[in-house]
PDB file of C-alpha atoms in Angstrom:
ATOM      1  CA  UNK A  18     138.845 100.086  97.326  1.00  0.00           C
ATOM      2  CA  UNK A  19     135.716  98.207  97.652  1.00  0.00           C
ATOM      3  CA  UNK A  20     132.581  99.377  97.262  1.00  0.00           C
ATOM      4  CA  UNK A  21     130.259  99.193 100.078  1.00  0.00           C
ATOM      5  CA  UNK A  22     126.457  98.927 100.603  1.00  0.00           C
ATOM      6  CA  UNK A  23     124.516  98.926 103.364  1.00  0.00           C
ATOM      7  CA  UNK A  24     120.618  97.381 103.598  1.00  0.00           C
ATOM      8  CA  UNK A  25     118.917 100.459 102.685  1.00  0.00           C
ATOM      9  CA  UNK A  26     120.931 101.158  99.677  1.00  0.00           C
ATOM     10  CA  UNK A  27     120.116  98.095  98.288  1.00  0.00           C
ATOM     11  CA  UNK A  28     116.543  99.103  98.582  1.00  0.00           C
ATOM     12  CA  UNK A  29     117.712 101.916  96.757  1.00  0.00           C
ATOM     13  CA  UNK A  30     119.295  99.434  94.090  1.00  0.00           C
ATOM     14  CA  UNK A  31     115.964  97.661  93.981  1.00  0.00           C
ATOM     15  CA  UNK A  32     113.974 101.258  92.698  1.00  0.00           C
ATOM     16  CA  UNK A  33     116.537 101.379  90.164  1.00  0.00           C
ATOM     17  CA  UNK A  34     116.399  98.214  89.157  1.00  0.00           C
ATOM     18  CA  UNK A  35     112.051  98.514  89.159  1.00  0.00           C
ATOM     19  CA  UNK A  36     112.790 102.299  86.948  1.00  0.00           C
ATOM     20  CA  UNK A  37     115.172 100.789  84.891  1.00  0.00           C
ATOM     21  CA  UNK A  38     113.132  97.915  84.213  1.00  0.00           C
ATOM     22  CA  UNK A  39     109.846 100.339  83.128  1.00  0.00           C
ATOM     23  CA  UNK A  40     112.700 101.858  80.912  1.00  0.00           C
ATOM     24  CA  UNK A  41     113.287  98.441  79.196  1.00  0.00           C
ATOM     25  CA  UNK A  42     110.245  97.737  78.617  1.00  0.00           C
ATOM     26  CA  UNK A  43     108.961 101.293  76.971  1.00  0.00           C
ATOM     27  CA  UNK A  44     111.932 101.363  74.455  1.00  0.00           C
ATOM     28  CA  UNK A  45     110.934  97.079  73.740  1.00  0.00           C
ATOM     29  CA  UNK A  46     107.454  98.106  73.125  1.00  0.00           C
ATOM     30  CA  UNK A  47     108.754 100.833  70.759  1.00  0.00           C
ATOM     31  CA  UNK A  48     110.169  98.008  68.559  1.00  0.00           C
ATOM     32  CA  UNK A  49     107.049  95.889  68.265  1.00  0.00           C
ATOM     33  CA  UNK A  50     104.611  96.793  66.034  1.00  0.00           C
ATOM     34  CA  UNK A  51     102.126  94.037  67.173  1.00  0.00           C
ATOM     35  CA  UNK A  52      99.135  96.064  68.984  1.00  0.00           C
ATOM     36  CA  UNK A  53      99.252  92.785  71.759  1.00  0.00           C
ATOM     37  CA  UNK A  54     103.499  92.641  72.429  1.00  0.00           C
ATOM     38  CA  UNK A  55     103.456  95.928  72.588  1.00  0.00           C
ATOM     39  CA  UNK A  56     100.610  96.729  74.996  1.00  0.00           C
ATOM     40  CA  UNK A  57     102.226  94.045  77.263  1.00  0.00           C
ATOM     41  CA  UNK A  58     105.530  95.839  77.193  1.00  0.00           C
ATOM     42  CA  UNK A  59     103.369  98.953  77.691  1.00  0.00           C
ATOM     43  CA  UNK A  60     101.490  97.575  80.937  1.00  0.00           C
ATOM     44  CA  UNK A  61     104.867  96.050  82.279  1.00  0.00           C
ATOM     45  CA  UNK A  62     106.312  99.296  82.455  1.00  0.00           C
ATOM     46  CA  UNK A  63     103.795 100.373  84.473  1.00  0.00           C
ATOM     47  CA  UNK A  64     103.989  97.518  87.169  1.00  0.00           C
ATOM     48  CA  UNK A  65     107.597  98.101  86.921  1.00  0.00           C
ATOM     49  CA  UNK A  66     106.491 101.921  88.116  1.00  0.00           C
ATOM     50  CA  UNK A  67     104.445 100.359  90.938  1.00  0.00           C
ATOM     51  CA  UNK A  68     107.033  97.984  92.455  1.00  0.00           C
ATOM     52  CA  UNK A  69     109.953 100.776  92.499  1.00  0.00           C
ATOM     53  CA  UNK A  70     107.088 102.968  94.523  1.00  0.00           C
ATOM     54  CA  UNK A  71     106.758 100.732  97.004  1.00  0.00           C
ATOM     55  CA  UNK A  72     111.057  99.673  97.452  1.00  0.00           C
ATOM     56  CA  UNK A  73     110.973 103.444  97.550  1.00  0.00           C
ATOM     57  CA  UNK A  74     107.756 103.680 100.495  1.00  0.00           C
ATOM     58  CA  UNK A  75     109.407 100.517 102.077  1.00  0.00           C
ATOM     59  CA  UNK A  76     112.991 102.538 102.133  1.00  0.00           C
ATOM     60  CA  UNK A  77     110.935 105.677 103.846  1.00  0.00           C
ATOM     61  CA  UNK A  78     109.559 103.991 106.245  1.00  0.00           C
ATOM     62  CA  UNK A  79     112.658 102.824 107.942  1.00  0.00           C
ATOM     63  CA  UNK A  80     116.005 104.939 109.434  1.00  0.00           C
ATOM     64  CA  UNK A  81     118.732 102.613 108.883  1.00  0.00           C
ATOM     65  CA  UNK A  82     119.235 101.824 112.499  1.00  0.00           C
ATOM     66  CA  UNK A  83     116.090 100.385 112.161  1.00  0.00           C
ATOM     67  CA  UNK A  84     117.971  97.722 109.906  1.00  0.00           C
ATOM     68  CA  UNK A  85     120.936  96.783 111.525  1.00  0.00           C
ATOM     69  CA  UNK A  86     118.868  96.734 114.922  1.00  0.00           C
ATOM     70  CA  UNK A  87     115.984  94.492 113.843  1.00  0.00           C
ATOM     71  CA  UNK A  88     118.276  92.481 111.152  1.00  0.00           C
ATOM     72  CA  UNK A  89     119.848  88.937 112.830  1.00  0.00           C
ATOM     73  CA  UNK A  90     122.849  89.345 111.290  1.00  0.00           C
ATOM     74  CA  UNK A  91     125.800  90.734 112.346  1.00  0.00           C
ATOM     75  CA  UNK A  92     126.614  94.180 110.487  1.00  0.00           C
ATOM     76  CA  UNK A  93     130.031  92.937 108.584  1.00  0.00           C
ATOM     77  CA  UNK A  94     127.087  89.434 107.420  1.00  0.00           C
ATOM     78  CA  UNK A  95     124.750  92.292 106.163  1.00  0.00           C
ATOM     79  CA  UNK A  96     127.325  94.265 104.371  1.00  0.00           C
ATOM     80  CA  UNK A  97     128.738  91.062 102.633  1.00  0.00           C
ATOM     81  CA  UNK A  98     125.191  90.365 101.912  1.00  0.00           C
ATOM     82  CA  UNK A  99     124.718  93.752 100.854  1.00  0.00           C
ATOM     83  CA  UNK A 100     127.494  93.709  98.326  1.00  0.00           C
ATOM     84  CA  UNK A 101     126.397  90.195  97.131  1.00  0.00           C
ATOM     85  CA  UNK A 102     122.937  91.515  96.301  1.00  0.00           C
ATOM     86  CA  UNK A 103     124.268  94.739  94.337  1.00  0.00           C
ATOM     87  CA  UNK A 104     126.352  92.270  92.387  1.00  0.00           C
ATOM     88  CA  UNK A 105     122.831  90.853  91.080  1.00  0.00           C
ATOM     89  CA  UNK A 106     121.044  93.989  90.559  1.00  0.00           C
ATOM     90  CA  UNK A 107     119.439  92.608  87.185  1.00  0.00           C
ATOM     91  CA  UNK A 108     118.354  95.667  85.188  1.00  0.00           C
ATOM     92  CA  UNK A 109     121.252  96.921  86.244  1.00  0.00           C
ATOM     93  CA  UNK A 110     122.113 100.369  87.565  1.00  0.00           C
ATOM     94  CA  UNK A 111     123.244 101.352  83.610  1.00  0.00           C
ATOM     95  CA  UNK A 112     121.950 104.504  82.244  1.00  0.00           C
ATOM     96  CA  UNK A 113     120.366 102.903  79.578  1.00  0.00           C
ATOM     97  CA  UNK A 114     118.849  99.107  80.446  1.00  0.00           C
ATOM     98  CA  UNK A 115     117.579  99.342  76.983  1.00  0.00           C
ATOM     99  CA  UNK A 116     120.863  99.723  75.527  1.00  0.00           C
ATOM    100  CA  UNK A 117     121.270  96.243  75.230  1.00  0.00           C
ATOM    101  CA  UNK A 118     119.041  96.138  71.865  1.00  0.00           C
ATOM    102  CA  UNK A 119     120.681  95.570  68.418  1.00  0.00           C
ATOM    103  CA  UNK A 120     119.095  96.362  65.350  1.00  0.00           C
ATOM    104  CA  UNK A 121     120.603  92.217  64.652  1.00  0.00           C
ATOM    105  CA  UNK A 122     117.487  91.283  67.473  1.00  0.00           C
ATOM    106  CA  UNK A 123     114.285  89.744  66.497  1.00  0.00           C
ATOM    107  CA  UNK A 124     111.252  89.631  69.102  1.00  0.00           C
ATOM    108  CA  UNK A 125     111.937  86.590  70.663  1.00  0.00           C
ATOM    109  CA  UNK A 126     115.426  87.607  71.516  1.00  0.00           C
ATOM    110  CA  UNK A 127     113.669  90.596  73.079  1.00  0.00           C
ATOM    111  CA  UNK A 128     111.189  88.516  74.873  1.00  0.00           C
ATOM    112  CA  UNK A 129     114.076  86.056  75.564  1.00  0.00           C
ATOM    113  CA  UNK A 130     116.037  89.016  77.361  1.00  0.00           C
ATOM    114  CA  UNK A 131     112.698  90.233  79.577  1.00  0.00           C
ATOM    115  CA  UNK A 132     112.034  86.609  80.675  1.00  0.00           C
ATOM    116  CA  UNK A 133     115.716  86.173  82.076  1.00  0.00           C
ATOM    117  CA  UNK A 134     115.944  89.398  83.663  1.00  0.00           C
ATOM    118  CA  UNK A 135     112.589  89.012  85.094  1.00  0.00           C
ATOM    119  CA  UNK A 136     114.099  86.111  86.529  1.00  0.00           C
ATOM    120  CA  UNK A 137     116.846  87.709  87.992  1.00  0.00           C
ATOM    121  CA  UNK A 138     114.693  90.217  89.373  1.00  0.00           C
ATOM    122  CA  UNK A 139     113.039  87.253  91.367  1.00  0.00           C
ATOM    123  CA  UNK A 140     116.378  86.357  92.727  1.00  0.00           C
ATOM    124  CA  UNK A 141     117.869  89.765  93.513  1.00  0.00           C
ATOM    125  CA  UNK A 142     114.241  90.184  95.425  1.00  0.00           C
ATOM    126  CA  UNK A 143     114.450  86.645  96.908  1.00  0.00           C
ATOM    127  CA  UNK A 144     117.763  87.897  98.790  1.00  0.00           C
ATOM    128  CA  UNK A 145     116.202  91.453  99.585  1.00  0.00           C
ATOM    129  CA  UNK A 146     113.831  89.995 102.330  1.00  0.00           C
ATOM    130  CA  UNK A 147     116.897  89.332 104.975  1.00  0.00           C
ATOM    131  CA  UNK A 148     117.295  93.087 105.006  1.00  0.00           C
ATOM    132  CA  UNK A 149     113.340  93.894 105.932  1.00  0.00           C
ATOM    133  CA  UNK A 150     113.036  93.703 109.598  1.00  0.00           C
ATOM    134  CA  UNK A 151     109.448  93.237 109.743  1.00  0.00           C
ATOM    135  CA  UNK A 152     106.896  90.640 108.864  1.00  0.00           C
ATOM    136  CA  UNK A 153     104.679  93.434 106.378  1.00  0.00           C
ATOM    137  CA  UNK A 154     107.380  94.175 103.990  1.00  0.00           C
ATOM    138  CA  UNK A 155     108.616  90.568 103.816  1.00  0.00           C
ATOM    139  CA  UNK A 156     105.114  90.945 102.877  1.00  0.00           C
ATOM    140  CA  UNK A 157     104.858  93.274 100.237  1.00  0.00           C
ATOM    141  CA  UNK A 158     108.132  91.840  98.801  1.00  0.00           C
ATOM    142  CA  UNK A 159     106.924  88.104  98.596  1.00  0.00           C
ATOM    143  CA  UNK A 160     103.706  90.125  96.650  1.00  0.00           C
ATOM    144  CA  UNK A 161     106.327  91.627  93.863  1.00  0.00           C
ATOM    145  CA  UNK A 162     107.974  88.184  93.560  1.00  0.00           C
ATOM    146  CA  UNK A 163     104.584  86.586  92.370  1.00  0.00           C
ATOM    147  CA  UNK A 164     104.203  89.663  90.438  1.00  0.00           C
ATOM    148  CA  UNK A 165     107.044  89.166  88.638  1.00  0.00           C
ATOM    149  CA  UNK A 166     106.879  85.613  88.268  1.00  0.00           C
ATOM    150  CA  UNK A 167     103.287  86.263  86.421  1.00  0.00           C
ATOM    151  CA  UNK A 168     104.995  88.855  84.012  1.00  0.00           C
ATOM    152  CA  UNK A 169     107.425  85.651  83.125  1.00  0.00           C
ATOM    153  CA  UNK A 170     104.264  83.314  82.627  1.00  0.00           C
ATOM    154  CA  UNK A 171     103.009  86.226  80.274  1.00  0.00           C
ATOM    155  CA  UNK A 172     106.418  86.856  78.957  1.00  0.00           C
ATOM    156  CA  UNK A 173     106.293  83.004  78.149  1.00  0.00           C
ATOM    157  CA  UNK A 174     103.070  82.972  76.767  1.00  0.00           C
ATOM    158  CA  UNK A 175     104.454  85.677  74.474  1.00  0.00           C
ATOM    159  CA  UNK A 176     107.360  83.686  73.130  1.00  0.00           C
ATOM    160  CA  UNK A 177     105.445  80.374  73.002  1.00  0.00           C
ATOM    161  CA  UNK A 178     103.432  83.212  70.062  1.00  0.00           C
ATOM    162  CA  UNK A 179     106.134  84.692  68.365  1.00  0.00           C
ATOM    163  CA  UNK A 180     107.493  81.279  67.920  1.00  0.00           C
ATOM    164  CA  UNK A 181     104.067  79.904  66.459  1.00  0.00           C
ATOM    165  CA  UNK A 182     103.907  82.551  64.046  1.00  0.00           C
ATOM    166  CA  UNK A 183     106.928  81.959  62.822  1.00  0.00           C
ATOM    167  CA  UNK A 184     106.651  78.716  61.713  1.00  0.00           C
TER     168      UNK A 184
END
């Protein structure tokens, strides 16, 4: 039996992704002792926080007739769509998105996981926008993107550290 989403359950996929995210970060932050690393972890979190506040406002603020009224596709386009984009839900919908930690990690494996998933996160929001129906959340989506490509130019900057100190 396949599983089936419709446009405002991926929304709902998107807080989780945004909570599980602000998970992943507090529990990497936990493993730095660096005051710096780990305040960026720390703040992360917190914009994680934000951005699964506004899926959630963004979810509210629609029935899901508005959706499949206002969306140009047909309904069977958006559910395929719908199933595509829970396929990429990046921090996953896991209990524990920190669980992928070993005690066998270093920090730049750490980092090296939060760039890629912040990646993904790009991605997975990239696809979201066919399912907003108007022009201000397309808006407010585009606005987490370059959000989240910022935490991977910090997340970078991080790295391009960790690796410098270690040689």
């Amino acid at each position: 039996m396949a599983v089936e989403f419709n446009a405002l359950e991926v929304f709902k996929i998107a807080e989780k992704i945004e909570r599980n995210g602000a998970t992943f970060y507090r529990k990497a932050a936990e493993l730095f002792d660096d005051f710096n690393i780990r305040s960026l972890f720390q703040e992360l979190a917190g914009w994680e926080l934000r951005h699964e506040q506004i899926f959630a406002a963004m979810r509210k603020r629609h029935s899901e007739s508005d959706y499949e009224s206002k969306t140009p596709k047909s309904k069977d386009d958006l559910l395929l769509d719908a199933q595509a984009m829970a396929g990429l839900a990046v921090f996953g919908i896991k209990p524990d998105p920190a669980g992928v930690f070993s005690g066998k990690m270093n920090k730049r494996d750490i980092v090296k996981i939060a760039i890629e998933k912040e990646k993904d996160s790009i991605v997975y929001y990239t696809g979201l926008t066919d399912f907003v129906p108007d022009q201000v959340g397309k808006d407010k989506i585009d606005n987490i993107i370059k959000e989240e490509m910022h935490h991977i130019r910090i997340l970078n900057q991080s790295l391009e550290q960790l690796e410098l100190a270690s040689s």
